[in-house]
Coordinates of C-alpha atoms in Angstrom, one line a residue:
M215 CA -53.9 -82.9 -160.8
R216 CA -52.9 -79.4 -159.3
T217 CA -55.3 -77.1 -156.9
V218 CA -55.7 -73.7 -158.5
Y219 CA -57.1 -71.0 -157.0
V220 CA -59.4 -68.4 -159.2
N221 CA -61.2 -65.9 -157.5
G222 CA -61.8 -67.0 -154.3
D223 CA -62.3 -70.8 -154.5
Y224 CA -59.7 -73.4 -154.7
L225 CA -60.3 -75.8 -157.7
P226 CA -58.9 -78.6 -159.8
E227 CA -57.1 -77.1 -162.7
T228 CA -59.5 -78.8 -165.1
E229 CA -62.2 -77.0 -163.5
A230 CA -60.7 -73.7 -163.4
K231 CA -62.5 -71.0 -166.1
I232 CA -62.3 -67.2 -166.6
S233 CA -64.5 -65.4 -168.9
I234 CA -63.4 -64.8 -172.8
F235 CA -64.0 -61.5 -172.2
D236 CA -61.6 -61.2 -169.6
R237 CA -59.3 -58.2 -170.4
A238 CA -55.9 -60.0 -169.9
F239 CA -56.8 -62.4 -172.9
L240 CA -58.3 -59.7 -175.0
M241 CA -55.7 -56.7 -174.0
A242 CA -52.8 -58.1 -172.4
D243 CA -54.6 -56.0 -169.3
G244 CA -53.0 -57.8 -166.2
V245 CA -49.9 -57.9 -164.0
Y246 CA -48.2 -60.8 -162.5
E247 CA -45.7 -62.4 -160.1
V248 CA -43.7 -65.6 -159.7
T249 CA -42.7 -66.8 -156.2
S250 CA -40.0 -69.6 -155.7
V251 CA -40.8 -72.0 -153.4
L252 CA -37.5 -73.8 -151.3
G253 CA -38.2 -76.5 -148.9
G254 CA -41.6 -75.6 -149.1
K255 CA -41.1 -72.0 -148.1
L256 CA -41.7 -68.8 -150.1
I257 CA -38.8 -66.8 -151.2
D258 CA -38.9 -62.7 -151.2
F259 CA -42.5 -63.0 -150.6
A260 CA -42.8 -59.6 -149.5
G261 CA -40.8 -57.9 -152.0
H262 CA -43.3 -59.8 -154.6
L263 CA -46.1 -58.3 -152.7
T264 CA -44.9 -55.0 -152.9
R265 CA -44.1 -55.0 -156.1
L266 CA -47.4 -56.4 -157.2
E267 CA -49.0 -53.5 -155.4
R268 CA -47.1 -50.8 -157.1
S269 CA -47.8 -52.4 -160.9
L270 CA -51.6 -52.3 -159.6
N271 CA -51.2 -48.7 -158.9
E272 CA -49.1 -47.7 -161.9
L273 CA -52.1 -49.0 -164.2
D274 CA -54.8 -47.6 -162.0
M275 CA -55.7 -51.0 -161.3
K276 CA -57.9 -52.0 -158.6
K277 CA -56.8 -54.4 -155.7
P278 CA -58.6 -58.0 -155.7
A279 CA -60.7 -58.2 -152.6
A280 CA -58.3 -60.9 -151.3
F281 CA -55.2 -59.0 -151.7
D282 CA -54.9 -59.1 -147.9
D283 CA -54.7 -63.0 -147.9
L284 CA -52.2 -63.8 -150.7
L285 CA -49.8 -65.0 -148.4
E286 CA -52.6 -67.5 -147.2
I287 CA -53.4 -68.5 -150.5
H288 CA -49.8 -69.1 -151.5
R289 CA -49.0 -71.6 -148.5
E290 CA -52.5 -73.2 -148.9
L291 CA -51.2 -74.1 -152.8
V292 CA -47.9 -75.3 -151.6
R293 CA -49.3 -77.2 -149.1
V294 CA -52.2 -78.7 -150.8
N295 CA -49.9 -79.3 -153.9
E296 CA -47.3 -80.6 -152.0
I297 CA -44.5 -78.3 -153.2
E298 CA -41.3 -78.7 -152.2
D299 CA -39.2 -76.8 -154.7
G300 CA -41.2 -75.0 -157.4
L301 CA -43.0 -72.1 -158.0
V302 CA -46.1 -70.0 -157.3
Y303 CA -47.7 -68.0 -160.2
L304 CA -50.0 -65.2 -159.7
Q305 CA -52.2 -63.1 -162.1
V306 CA -54.5 -60.0 -161.5
T307 CA -56.4 -58.6 -164.4
R308 CA -58.7 -55.8 -165.0
G309 CA -61.6 -58.4 -165.2
S310 CA -64.5 -58.7 -167.4
D311 CA -67.6 -56.6 -167.6
G312 CA -69.2 -58.8 -170.4
D313 CA -67.6 -57.1 -173.5
R314 CA -65.0 -56.0 -175.4
D315 CA -64.0 -52.4 -175.3
F316 CA -61.0 -50.1 -175.2
V317 CA -62.3 -48.3 -172.5
F318 CA -61.6 -49.7 -168.9
P319 CA -64.5 -51.1 -167.1
D320 CA -65.9 -49.3 -164.2
P321 CA -64.0 -50.6 -161.3
E322 CA -67.2 -50.0 -159.1
T323 CA -69.0 -52.5 -160.8
T324 CA -66.1 -54.8 -162.3
E325 CA -63.7 -57.1 -159.7
P326 CA -60.4 -57.9 -160.7
T327 CA -59.7 -61.6 -161.7
L328 CA -57.1 -63.0 -159.3
V329 CA -55.4 -66.5 -160.5
L330 CA -52.9 -68.4 -158.8
F331 CA -51.4 -71.9 -159.6
T332 CA -48.2 -74.0 -158.7
Q333 CA -45.2 -75.5 -160.7
S334 CA -43.3 -78.5 -159.2
K335 CA -39.6 -78.2 -159.9
P336 CA -37.7 -80.6 -157.8
G337 CA -34.3 -79.5 -157.0
L338 CA -34.8 -75.8 -158.3
A339 CA -31.8 -74.5 -156.5
N340 CA -29.3 -76.9 -157.7
S341 CA -29.7 -76.3 -161.5
P342 CA -27.1 -78.0 -163.7
Q343 CA -27.3 -74.8 -165.7
A344 CA -25.4 -73.1 -162.7
G345 CA -22.4 -74.9 -163.1
K346 CA -22.5 -74.7 -166.7
G347 CA -23.4 -71.2 -167.3
L348 CA -25.8 -69.5 -170.2
K349 CA -24.9 -68.9 -173.7
I350 CA -27.0 -65.7 -174.9
I351 CA -27.2 -63.7 -178.0
S352 CA -28.1 -59.9 -178.1
I353 CA -31.3 -58.5 -179.8
D354 CA -33.0 -55.2 -180.7
D355 CA -35.3 -54.2 -177.5
L356 CA -38.8 -53.7 -179.0
R357 CA -40.8 -53.6 -176.0
W358 CA -43.1 -51.0 -175.0
G359 CA -41.5 -48.2 -172.5
R360 CA -42.6 -49.3 -169.0
R361 CA -40.9 -52.2 -168.7
D362 CA -40.8 -51.4 -164.7
I363 CA -44.2 -52.4 -164.6
K364 CA -44.3 -56.5 -164.6
T365 CA -47.3 -57.2 -166.9
V366 CA -48.4 -59.8 -169.0
Q367 CA -47.4 -58.7 -172.1
L368 CA -44.6 -61.2 -172.6
L369 CA -45.2 -62.0 -176.6
Y370 CA -41.5 -60.0 -177.3
P371 CA -39.6 -61.8 -174.8
S372 CA -41.0 -65.0 -175.6
M373 CA -39.7 -64.2 -179.1
G374 CA -36.5 -63.7 -177.8
K375 CA -36.4 -67.0 -175.8
M376 CA -37.2 -68.5 -179.5
M377 CA -34.6 -66.3 -181.0
A378 CA -32.1 -67.7 -178.5
K379 CA -33.0 -71.1 -179.0
K380 CA -33.1 -71.7 -182.5
A381 CA -29.1 -70.0 -182.4
G382 CA -28.5 -72.8 -180.1
C383 CA -28.3 -70.6 -177.1
D384 CA -30.0 -70.2 -173.9
D385 CA -31.3 -67.0 -173.8
A386 CA -31.1 -63.2 -175.2
W387 CA -30.1 -60.0 -173.5
M388 CA -32.0 -57.1 -175.3
I389 CA -30.0 -53.8 -176.7
E390 CA -31.5 -50.4 -176.8
D391 CA -29.0 -47.7 -178.5
G392 CA -26.3 -49.9 -178.1
H393 CA -26.9 -50.5 -174.4
V394 CA -28.2 -53.6 -172.7
T395 CA -31.1 -53.3 -170.6
E396 CA -32.2 -56.7 -169.5
G397 CA -32.9 -60.3 -170.1
T398 CA -35.8 -61.9 -172.0
S399 CA -36.9 -62.6 -168.4
N400 CA -34.2 -61.5 -165.8
N401 CA -31.9 -58.5 -164.9
A402 CA -28.4 -58.5 -166.6
Y403 CA -25.0 -58.1 -165.2
I404 CA -21.3 -58.0 -166.1
V405 CA -18.0 -58.0 -164.0
K406 CA -15.0 -56.2 -164.9
G407 CA -11.9 -55.9 -162.7
N408 CA -13.9 -57.5 -159.8
K409 CA -16.7 -54.9 -160.2
I410 CA -20.3 -55.6 -160.8
I411 CA -22.1 -53.4 -163.2
T412 CA -25.9 -53.5 -163.8
R413 CA -28.1 -50.9 -165.1
Q414 CA -29.5 -48.8 -162.7
L415 CA -33.6 -48.5 -162.3
S416 CA -35.7 -46.7 -164.3
N417 CA -38.6 -47.3 -166.7
D418 CA -36.3 -49.0 -168.9
I419 CA -35.9 -52.4 -166.8
L420 CA -38.2 -54.5 -164.4
H421 CA -37.4 -53.7 -160.7
G422 CA -36.2 -57.3 -159.8
I423 CA -37.0 -58.4 -156.5
T424 CA -34.0 -60.7 -156.6
R425 CA -31.8 -57.9 -158.3
A426 CA -32.4 -56.0 -155.1
A427 CA -31.5 -58.8 -152.8
V428 CA -28.4 -59.4 -154.5
L429 CA -26.8 -56.2 -155.1
R430 CA -27.3 -55.8 -151.0
F431 CA -26.1 -59.1 -150.3
A432 CA -23.1 -58.1 -152.6
R433 CA -22.5 -54.3 -150.8
E434 CA -22.7 -56.3 -147.3
A435 CA -19.8 -58.9 -148.5
Q436 CA -17.6 -55.9 -149.7
M437 CA -18.3 -56.3 -153.4
E438 CA -18.2 -53.4 -155.5
V439 CA -21.3 -52.0 -157.5
E440 CA -21.9 -50.0 -160.2
E441 CA -25.4 -49.1 -161.3
R442 CA -25.3 -47.5 -165.2
P443 CA -25.7 -48.6 -168.6
F444 CA -23.2 -50.8 -169.8
T445 CA -22.7 -51.7 -174.1
I446 CA -23.0 -55.0 -175.5
D447 CA -19.4 -54.6 -176.5
E448 CA -18.4 -54.0 -172.8
A449 CA -20.2 -57.3 -172.0
K450 CA -18.5 -59.0 -174.6
A451 CA -14.9 -58.0 -172.8
A452 CA -16.2 -58.7 -169.5
D453 CA -14.6 -60.9 -167.1
E454 CA -17.8 -62.7 -166.7
G455 CA -21.4 -62.1 -166.4
F456 CA -24.8 -63.4 -164.8
I457 CA -28.7 -62.9 -164.4
T458 CA -30.8 -62.7 -161.5
S459 CA -34.7 -63.9 -161.2
A460 CA -37.1 -65.5 -159.2
S461 CA -36.8 -68.7 -160.5
A462 CA -32.9 -68.8 -161.7
F463 CA -31.7 -67.2 -158.5
V464 CA -28.0 -66.1 -159.9
M465 CA -27.2 -67.7 -162.9
P466 CA -23.6 -67.1 -164.7
V467 CA -23.3 -66.1 -168.5
V468 CA -20.0 -67.5 -169.9
E469 CA -21.0 -66.8 -173.9
I470 CA -22.6 -63.6 -175.4
D471 CA -22.8 -63.8 -179.3
G472 CA -20.2 -66.5 -179.7
Q473 CA -17.5 -64.3 -177.4
T474 CA -16.5 -66.4 -174.9
L475 CA -16.5 -64.5 -171.1
G476 CA -13.2 -65.4 -169.2
D477 CA -12.2 -68.8 -169.4
G478 CA -15.8 -70.0 -170.5
A479 CA -16.8 -71.2 -167.0
P480 CA -19.0 -69.8 -164.3
G481 CA -17.0 -66.9 -162.8
P482 CA -16.1 -66.6 -159.2
V483 CA -18.5 -63.6 -158.5
A484 CA -21.4 -64.9 -160.0
R485 CA -20.8 -68.6 -158.1
R486 CA -20.4 -66.7 -155.0
L487 CA -23.3 -64.3 -155.0
R488 CA -25.5 -67.5 -156.1
E489 CA -24.5 -69.2 -152.9
I490 CA -25.1 -66.0 -150.5
Y491 CA -28.4 -65.3 -152.1
L492 CA -29.6 -69.0 -151.5
D493 CA -28.4 -69.3 -148.1
E494 CA -29.8 -65.6 -147.0
S495 CA -33.1 -66.0 -148.8
L496 CA -33.7 -69.5 -147.0
K497 CA -33.1 -67.5 -143.6
T498 CA -35.9 -65.4 -144.2
A499 CA -38.2 -67.4 -146.1
V500 CA -42.1 -67.9 -145.5

């Protein structure tokens, strides 16, 4: 049985409770972060904490009282749950004032809800999928306009995952005005002529922590990077593709809407970036 964290207390997961009036439950009024754990250490923790603070600010949500203790809380959960490889999930909500209303509760009298739990995933960095690559489909992007805020409004991305599964594929890339925005839970990239192409940061996509690290490492390795929108037709004609996320790291894409990329195997750029990312991130893990 896992130990979880709820509003200052470490509890057995079966004893963890929050109010039925919590605004995350009623309004999807919450934000979250997921930090990977490799070898018992947290990957890119500082980046996740910075993005969490930005998400809270963008939604005018008060920081939880334990905000400055989040590293200690993460480490304690990793320790007590004996996580060697896995994930730490963190969620902050606007809390509850004991009833339902569209109007925000008074932040002076209503404390945010803070919840954390772990997921054990042995061999997370050695996923067999990295050797095979992902098959994806394209779907319309029907999400709200502030995708740069990491909110718990994940119904449509979840539906996208299920559309892909129904089609016998692994994931979906979302399309708006003919251009790829991002994957259901990841940032999207193509490679053409050794040039890495990915959509630039804006309100249209999540500002991925893994994305930032991977692009930095790519430039340090003298790889050419172009940040711009690309069409789904460009993607289907690319030499290779890949995604990045905190839990998948760098994962190759080998097929889009039934169109094989390159020779149908993970490409050299994606393979090399995955290797670099894992090597470099472990050096700075906490």
